[in-house]
Coordinates of N, CA and C in Angstrom, one line a residue:
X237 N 99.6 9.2 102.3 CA 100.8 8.7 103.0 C 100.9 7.2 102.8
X238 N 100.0 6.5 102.6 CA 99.9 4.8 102.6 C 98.9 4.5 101.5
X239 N 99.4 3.5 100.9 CA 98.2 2.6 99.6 C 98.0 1.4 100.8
X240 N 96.5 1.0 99.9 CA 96.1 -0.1 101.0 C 97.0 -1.4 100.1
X241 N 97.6 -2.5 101.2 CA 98.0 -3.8 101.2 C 97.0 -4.6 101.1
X242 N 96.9 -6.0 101.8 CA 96.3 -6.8 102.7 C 96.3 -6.1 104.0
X243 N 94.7 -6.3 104.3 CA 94.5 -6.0 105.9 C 95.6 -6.8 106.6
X244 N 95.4 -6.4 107.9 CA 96.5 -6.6 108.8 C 95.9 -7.4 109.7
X245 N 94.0 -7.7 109.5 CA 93.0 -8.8 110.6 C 91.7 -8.0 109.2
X246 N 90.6 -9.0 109.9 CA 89.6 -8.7 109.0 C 88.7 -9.3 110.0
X247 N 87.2 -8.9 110.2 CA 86.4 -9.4 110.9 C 84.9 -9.0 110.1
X248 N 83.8 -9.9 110.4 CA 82.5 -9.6 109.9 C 81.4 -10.2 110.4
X249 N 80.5 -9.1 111.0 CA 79.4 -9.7 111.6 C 78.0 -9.5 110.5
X250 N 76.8 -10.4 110.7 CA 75.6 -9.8 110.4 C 74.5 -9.4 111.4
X251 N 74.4 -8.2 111.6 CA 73.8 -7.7 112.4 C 72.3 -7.9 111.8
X252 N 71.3 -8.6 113.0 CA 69.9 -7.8 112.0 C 69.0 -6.7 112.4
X253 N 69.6 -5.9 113.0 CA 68.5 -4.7 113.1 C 69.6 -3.5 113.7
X254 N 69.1 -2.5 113.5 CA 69.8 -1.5 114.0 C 70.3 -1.2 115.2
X255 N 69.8 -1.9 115.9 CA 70.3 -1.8 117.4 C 71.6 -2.6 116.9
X256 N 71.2 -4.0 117.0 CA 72.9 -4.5 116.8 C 73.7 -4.0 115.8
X257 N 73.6 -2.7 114.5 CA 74.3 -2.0 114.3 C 75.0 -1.0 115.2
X258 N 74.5 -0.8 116.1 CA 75.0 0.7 117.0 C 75.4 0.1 117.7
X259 N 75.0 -1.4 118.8 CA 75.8 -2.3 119.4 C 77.2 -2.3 118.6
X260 N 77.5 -2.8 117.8 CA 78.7 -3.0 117.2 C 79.6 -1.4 117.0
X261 N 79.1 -0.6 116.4 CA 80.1 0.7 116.8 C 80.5 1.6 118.3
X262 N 79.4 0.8 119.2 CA 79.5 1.6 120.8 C 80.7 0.6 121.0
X263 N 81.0 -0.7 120.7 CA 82.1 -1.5 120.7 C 83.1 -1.4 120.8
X264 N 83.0 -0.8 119.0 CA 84.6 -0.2 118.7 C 84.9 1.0 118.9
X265 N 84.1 1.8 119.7 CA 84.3 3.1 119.8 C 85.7 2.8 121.1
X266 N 85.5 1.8 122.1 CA 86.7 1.9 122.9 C 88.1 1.5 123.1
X267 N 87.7 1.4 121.5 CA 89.7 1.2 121.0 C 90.3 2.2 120.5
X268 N 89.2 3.0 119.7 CA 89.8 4.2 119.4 C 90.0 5.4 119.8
X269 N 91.2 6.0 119.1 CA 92.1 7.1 119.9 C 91.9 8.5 119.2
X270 N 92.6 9.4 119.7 CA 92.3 10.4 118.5 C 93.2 10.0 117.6
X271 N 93.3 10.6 116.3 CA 93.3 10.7 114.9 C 93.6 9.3 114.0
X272 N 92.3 8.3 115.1 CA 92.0 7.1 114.5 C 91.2 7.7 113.4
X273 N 91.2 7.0 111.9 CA 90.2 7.1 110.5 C 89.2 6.0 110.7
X274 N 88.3 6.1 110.2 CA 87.4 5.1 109.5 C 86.8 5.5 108.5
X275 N 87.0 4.8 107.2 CA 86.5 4.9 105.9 C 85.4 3.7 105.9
X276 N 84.2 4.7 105.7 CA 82.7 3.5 106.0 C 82.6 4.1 104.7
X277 N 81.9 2.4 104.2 CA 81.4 2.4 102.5 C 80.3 1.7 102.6
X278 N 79.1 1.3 102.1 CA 78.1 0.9 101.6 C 76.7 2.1 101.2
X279 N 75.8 1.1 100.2 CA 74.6 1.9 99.6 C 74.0 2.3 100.6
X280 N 72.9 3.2 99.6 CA 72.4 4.1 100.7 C 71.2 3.3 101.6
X281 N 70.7 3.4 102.4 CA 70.0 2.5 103.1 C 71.1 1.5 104.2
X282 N 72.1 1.6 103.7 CA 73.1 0.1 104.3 C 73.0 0.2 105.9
X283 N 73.3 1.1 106.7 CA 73.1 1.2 107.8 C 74.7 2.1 108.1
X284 N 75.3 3.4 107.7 CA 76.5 3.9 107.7 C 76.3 4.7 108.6
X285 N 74.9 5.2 108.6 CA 74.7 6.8 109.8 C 74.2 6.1 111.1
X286 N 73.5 5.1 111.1 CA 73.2 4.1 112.5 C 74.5 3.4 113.0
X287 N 75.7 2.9 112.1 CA 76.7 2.8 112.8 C 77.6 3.3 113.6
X288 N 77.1 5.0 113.0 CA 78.3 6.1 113.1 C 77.7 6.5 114.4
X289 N 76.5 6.5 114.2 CA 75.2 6.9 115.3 C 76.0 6.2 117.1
X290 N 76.1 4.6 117.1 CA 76.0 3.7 117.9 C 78.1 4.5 118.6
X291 N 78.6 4.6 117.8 CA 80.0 4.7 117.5 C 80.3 5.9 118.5
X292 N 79.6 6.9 118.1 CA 79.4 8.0 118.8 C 79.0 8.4 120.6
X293 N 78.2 7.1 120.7 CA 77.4 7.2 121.5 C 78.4 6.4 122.6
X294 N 79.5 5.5 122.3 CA 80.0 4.6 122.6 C 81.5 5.8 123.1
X295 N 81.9 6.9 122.4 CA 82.9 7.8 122.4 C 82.3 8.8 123.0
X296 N 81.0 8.8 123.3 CA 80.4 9.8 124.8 C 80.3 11.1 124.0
X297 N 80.3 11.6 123.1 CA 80.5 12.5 122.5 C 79.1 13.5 122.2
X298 N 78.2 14.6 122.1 CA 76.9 15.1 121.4 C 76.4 14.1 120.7
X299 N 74.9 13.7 121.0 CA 74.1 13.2 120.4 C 73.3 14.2 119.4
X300 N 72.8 13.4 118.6 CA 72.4 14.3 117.3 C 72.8 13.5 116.1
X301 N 73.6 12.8 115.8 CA 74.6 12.7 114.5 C 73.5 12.3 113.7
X302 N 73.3 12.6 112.4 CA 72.9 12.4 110.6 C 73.7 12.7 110.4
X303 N 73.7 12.1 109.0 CA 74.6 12.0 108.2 C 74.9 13.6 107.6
X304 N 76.1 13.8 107.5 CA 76.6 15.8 106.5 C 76.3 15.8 105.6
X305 N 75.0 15.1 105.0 CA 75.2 15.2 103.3 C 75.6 16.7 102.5
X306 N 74.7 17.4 103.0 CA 74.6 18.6 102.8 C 75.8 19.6 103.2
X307 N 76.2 19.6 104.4 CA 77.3 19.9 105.4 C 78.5 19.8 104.8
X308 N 78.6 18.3 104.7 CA 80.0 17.6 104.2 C 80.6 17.6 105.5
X309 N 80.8 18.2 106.8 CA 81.5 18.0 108.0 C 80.5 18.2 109.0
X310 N 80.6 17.4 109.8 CA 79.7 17.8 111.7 C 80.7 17.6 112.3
X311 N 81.3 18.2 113.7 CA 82.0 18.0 114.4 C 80.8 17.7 115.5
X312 N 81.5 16.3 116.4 CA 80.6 16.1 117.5 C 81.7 16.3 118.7
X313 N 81.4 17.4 119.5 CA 82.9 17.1 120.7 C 82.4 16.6 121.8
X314 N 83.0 15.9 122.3 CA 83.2 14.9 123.5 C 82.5 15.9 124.8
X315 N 81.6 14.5 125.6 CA 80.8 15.5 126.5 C 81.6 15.2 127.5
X316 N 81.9 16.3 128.7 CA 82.3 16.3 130.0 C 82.0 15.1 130.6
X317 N 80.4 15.2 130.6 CA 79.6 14.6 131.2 C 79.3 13.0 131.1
X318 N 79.4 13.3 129.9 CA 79.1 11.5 129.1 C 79.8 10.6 129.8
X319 N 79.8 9.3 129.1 CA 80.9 7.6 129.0 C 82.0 7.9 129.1
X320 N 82.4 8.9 128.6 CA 83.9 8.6 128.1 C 84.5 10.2 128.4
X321 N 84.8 10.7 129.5 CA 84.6 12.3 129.2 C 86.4 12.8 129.2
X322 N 86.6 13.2 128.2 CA 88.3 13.7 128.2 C 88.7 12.8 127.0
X323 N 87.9 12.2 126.2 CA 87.6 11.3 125.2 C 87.9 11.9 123.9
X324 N 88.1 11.2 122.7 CA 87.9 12.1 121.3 C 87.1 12.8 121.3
X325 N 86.7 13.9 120.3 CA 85.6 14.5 119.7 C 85.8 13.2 118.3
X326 N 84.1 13.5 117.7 CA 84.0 12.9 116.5 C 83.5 13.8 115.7
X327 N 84.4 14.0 114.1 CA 84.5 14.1 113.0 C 83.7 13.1 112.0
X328 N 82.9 13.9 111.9 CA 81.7 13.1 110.9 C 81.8 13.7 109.1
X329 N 82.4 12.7 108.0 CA 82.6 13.3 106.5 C 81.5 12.6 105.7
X330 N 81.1 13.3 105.1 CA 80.2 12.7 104.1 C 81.2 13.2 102.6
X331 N 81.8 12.1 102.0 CA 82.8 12.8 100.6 C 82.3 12.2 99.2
X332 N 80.8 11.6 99.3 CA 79.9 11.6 97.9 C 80.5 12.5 97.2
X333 N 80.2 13.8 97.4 CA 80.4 14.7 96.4 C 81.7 15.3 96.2
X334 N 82.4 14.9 96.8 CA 84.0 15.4 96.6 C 84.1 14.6 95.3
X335 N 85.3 15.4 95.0 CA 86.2 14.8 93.5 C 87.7 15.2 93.9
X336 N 88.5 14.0 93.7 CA 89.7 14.2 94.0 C 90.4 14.4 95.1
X337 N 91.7 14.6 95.4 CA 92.3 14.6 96.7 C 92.2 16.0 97.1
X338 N 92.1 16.6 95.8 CA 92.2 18.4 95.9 C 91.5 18.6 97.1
X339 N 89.8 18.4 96.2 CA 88.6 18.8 97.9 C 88.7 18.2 98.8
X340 N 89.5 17.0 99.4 CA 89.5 16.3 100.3 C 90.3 17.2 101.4
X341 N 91.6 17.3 100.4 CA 92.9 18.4 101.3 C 91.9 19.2 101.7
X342 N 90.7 20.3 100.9 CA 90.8 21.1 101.5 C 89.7 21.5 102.9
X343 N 89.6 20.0 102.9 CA 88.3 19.6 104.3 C 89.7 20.0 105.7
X344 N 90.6 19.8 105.6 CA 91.7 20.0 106.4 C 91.4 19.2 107.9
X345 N 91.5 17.8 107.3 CA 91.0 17.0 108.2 C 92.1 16.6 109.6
X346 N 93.5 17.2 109.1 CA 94.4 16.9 109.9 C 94.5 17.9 110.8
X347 N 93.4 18.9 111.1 CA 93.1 20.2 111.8 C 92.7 19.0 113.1
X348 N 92.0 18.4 112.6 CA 91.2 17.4 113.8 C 92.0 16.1 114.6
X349 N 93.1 15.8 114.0 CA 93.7 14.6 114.2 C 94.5 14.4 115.9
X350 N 94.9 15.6 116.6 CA 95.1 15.7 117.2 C 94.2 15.0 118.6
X351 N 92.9 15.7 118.3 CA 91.5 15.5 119.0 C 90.5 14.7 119.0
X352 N 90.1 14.3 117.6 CA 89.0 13.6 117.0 C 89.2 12.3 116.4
X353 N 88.4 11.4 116.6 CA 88.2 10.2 115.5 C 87.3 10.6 114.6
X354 N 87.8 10.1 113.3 CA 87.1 10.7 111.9 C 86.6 9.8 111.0
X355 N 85.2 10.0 111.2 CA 84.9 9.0 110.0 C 83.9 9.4 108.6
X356 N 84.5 8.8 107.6 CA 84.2 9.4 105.9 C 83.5 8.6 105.8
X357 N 82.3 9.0 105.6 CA 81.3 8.3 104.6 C 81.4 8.1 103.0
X358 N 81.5 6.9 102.3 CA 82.0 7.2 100.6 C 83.6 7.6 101.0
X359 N 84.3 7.2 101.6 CA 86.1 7.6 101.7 C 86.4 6.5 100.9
X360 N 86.1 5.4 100.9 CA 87.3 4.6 100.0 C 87.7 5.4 99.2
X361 N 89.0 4.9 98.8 CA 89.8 6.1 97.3 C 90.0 6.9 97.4
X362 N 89.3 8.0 98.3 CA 89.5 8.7 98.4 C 90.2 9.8 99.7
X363 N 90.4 9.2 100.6 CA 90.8 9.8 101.9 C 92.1 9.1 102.4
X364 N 92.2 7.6 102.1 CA 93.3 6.8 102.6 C 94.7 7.7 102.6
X365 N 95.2 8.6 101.4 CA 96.2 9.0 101.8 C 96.4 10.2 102.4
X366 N 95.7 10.3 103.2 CA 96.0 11.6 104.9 C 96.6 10.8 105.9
X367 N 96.4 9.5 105.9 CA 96.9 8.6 106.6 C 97.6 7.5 106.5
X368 N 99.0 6.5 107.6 CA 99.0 5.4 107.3 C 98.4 4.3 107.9
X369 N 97.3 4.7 108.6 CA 96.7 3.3 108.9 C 94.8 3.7 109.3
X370 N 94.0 3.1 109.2 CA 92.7 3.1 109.2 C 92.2 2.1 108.9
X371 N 90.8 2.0 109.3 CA 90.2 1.0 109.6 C 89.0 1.2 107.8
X372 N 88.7 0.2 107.6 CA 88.0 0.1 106.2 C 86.4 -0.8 106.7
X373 N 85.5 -0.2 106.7 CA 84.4 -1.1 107.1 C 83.1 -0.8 106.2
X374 N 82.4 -1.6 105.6 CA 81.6 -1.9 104.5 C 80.5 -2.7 105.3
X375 N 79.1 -1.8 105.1 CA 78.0 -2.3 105.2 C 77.6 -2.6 104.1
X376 N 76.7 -4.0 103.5 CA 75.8 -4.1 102.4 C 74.5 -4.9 103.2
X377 N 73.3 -4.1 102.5 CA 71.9 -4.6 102.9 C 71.8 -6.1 102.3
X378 N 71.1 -7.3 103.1 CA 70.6 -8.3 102.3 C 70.5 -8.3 101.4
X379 N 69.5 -6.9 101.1 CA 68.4 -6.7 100.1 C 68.9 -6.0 98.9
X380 N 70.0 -5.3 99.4 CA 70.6 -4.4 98.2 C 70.4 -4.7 97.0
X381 N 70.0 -3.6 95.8 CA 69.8 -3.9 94.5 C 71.0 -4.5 93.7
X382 N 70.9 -5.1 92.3 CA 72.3 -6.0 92.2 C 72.9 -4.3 91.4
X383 N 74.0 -4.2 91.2 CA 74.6 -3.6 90.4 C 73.7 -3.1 89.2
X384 N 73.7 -1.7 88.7 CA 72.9 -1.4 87.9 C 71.4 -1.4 87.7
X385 N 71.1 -2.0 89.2 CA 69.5 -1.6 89.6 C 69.1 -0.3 89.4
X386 N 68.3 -0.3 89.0 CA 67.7 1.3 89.4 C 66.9 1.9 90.7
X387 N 67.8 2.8 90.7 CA 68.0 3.1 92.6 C 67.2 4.7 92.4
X388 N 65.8 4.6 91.8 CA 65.0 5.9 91.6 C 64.0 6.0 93.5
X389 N 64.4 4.8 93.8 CA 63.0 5.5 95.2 C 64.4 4.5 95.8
X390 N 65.6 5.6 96.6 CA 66.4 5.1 97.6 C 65.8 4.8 98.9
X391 N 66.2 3.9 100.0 CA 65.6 4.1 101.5 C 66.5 4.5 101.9
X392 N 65.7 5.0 103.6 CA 67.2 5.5 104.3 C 67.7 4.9 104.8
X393 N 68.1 5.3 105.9 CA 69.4 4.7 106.6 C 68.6 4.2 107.6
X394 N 68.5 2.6 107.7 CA 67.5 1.9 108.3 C 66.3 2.6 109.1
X395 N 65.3 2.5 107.1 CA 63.8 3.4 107.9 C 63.1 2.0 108.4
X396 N 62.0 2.6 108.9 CA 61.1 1.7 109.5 C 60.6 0.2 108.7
X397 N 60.9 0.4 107.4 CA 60.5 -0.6 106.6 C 61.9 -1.7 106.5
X398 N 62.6 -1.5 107.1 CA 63.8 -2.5 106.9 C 64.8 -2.8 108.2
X399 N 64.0 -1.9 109.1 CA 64.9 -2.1 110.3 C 65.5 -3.5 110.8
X400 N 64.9 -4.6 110.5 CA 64.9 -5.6 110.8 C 65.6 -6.4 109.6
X401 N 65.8 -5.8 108.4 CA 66.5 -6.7 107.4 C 68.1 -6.5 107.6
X402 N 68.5 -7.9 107.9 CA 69.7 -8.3 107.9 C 71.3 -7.3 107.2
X403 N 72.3 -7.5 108.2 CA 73.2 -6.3 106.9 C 74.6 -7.3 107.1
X404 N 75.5 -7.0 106.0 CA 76.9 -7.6 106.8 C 77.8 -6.5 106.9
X405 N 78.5 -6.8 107.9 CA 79.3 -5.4 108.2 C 80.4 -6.1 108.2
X406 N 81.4 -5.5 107.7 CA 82.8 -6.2 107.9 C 84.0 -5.1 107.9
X407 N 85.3 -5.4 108.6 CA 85.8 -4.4 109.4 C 87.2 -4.4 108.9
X408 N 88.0 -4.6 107.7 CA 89.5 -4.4 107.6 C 90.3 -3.7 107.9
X409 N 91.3 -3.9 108.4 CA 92.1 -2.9 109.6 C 93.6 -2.8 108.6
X410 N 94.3 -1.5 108.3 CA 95.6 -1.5 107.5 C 96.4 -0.4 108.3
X411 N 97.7 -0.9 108.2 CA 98.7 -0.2 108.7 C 99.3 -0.4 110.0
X412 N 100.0 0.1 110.4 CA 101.0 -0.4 112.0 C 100.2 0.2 112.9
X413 N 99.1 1.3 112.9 CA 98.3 1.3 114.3 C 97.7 0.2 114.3
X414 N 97.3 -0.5 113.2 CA 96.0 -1.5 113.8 C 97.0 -2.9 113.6
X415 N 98.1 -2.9 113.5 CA 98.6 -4.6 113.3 C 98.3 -5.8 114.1
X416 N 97.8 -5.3 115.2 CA 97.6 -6.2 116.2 C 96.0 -5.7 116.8
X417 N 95.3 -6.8 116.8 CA 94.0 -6.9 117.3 C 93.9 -6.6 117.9
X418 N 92.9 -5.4 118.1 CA 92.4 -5.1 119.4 C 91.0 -5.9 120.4
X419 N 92.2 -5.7 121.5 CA 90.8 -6.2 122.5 C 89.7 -5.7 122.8
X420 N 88.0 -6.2 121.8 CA 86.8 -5.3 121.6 C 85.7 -6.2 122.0
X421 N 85.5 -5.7 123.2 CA 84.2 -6.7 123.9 C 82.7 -6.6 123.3
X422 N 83.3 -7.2 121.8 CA 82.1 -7.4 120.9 C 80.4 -7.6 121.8
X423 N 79.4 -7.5 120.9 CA 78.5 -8.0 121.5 C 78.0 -9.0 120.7
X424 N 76.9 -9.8 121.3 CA 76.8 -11.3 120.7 C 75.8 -11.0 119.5
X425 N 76.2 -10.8 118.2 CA 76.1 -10.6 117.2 C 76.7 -11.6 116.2
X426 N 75.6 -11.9 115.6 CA 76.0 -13.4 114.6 C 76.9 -12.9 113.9
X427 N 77.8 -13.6 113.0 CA 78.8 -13.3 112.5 C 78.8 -14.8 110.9
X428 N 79.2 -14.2 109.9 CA 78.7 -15.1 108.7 C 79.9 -16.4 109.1
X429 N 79.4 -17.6 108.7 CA 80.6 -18.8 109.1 C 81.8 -18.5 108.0
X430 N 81.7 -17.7 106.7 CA 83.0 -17.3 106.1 C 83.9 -16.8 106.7
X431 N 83.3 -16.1 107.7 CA 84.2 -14.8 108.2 C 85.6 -15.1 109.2
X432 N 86.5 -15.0 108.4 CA 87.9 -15.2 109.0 C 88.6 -14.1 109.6
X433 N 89.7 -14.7 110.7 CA 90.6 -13.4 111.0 C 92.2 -13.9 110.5
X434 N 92.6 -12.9 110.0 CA 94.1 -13.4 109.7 C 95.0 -14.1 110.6
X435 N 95.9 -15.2 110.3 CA 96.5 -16.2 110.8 C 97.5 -15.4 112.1
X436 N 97.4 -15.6 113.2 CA 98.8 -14.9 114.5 C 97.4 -14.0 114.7
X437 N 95.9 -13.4 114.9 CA 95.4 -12.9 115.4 C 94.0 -13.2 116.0
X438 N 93.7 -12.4 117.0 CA 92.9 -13.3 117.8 C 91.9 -12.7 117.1
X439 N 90.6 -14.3 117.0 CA 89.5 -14.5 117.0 C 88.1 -14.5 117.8
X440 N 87.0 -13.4 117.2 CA 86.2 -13.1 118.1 C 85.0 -14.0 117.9
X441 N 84.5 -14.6 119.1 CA 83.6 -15.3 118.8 C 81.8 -14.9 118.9
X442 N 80.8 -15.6 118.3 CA 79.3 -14.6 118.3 C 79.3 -14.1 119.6
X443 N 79.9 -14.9 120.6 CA 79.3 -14.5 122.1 C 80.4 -12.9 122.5
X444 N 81.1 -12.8 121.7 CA 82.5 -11.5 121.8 C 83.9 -11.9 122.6
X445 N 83.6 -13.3 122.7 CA 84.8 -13.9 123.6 C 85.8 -13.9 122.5
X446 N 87.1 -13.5 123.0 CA 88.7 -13.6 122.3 C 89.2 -14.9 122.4
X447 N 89.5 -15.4 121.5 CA 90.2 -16.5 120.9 C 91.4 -16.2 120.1
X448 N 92.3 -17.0 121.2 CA 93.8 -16.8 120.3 C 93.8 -18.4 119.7
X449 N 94.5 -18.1 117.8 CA 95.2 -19.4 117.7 C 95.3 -20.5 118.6
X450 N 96.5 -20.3 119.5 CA 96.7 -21.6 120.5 C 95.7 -21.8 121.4
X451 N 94.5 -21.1 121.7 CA 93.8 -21.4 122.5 C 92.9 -22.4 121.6
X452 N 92.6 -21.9 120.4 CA 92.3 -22.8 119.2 C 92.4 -24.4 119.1
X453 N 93.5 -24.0 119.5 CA 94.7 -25.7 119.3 C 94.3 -26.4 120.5
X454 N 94.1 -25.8 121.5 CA 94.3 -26.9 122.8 C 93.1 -26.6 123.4
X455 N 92.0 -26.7 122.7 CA 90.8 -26.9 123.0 C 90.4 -27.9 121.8
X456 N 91.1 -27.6 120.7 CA 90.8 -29.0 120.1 C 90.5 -30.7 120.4

């Protein structure tokens, strides 16, 4: 339905350990609606299934989530009981091994849009057009190998040996659902001094306080 532009806001934290990974998706879990997307990208180890993990938990939904490698789909449906109960279900994709739009269609992800927030693991490229608007968010480890490392002994998804090594997570938002920032009572998670929000949107600061532009100016 939609090619990606320029984001419409951009945000990025570095979390260093897994907890403040799952901090940060129990976050954003309370902006989204049903047949919100999220296309999560980074290597393996980055921290994608601890995000999705925190995300889940935050949308009240069945605990349990790993990653579908195998599966290629988990449905998690929303608990009565839970945080959030009358909430999305979450749609969990792992699309590594998909090729083309063909196998994507035929995941029939729009079966879920009504009900679920969905999120693709490895989607860039490949999922954007089911949709016109979704969120793009990209973990990389500190430590990640450079390009063309040889990735013969992968880790996981923050094992015991890296829990504590640093990641950056950053959040690009495209299309008219997300045009305007949402209000997300971040948690106090450092965030790199590069990291900008596009100009007319509010800025979140490490403590998760909202900063608009003119509040910007007349605190100056």
């Amino acid at each position: 339905m939609s090619a990606a532009g320029a984001p419409a806001w951009e945000l990025a934290f570095a979390p260093a350990s897994a907890e403040e990974t799952q901090a940060l998706g129990a976050a954003l879990a309370g902006a989204l609606a049903p047949g919100d997307l999220i296309v999560l990208t980074g290597e393996l180890g980055a921290g994608k299934t601890t995000f999705t993990q925190g995300l889940g938990e935050g949308l009240g939904v069945r605990p349990g989530i790993i990653s579908p490698t195998f599966v290629l789909v988990r449905i998690h449906p929303n608990l009565p009981d839970g945080p959030r109960p009358g909430g999305p279900d979450l749609v969990h994709v792992d699309a590594y091994r998909l090729e083309g739009e063909g196998e994507i269609d035929d995941l029939d992800l729009e079966n879920w849009a009504d009900t679920a927030v969905t999120v693709v693991e490895w989607g860039r490229g490949r999922v954007e057009h089911l949709v016109d608007s979704w969120l793009d968010i990209e973990l990389v480890r500190a430590g990640a190998p450079a390009p063309g490392a040889d990735h013969a002994a992968p880790v996981l998804d923050f094992d015991t040996e890296d829990d504590d090594e640093p990641r950056l997570l950053r959040i690009r938002a495209f299309g008219p659902r997300w045009a305007e920032h949402p209000q997300v009572p971040w948690p106090a998670v450092d965030r790199p001094a590069s990291a900008e929000v596009t100009p007319g949107d509010a800025e979140v600061t490490p403590g998760g306080a909202e900063v608009t532009p003119s509040e910007r100016e007349a605190g100056r």
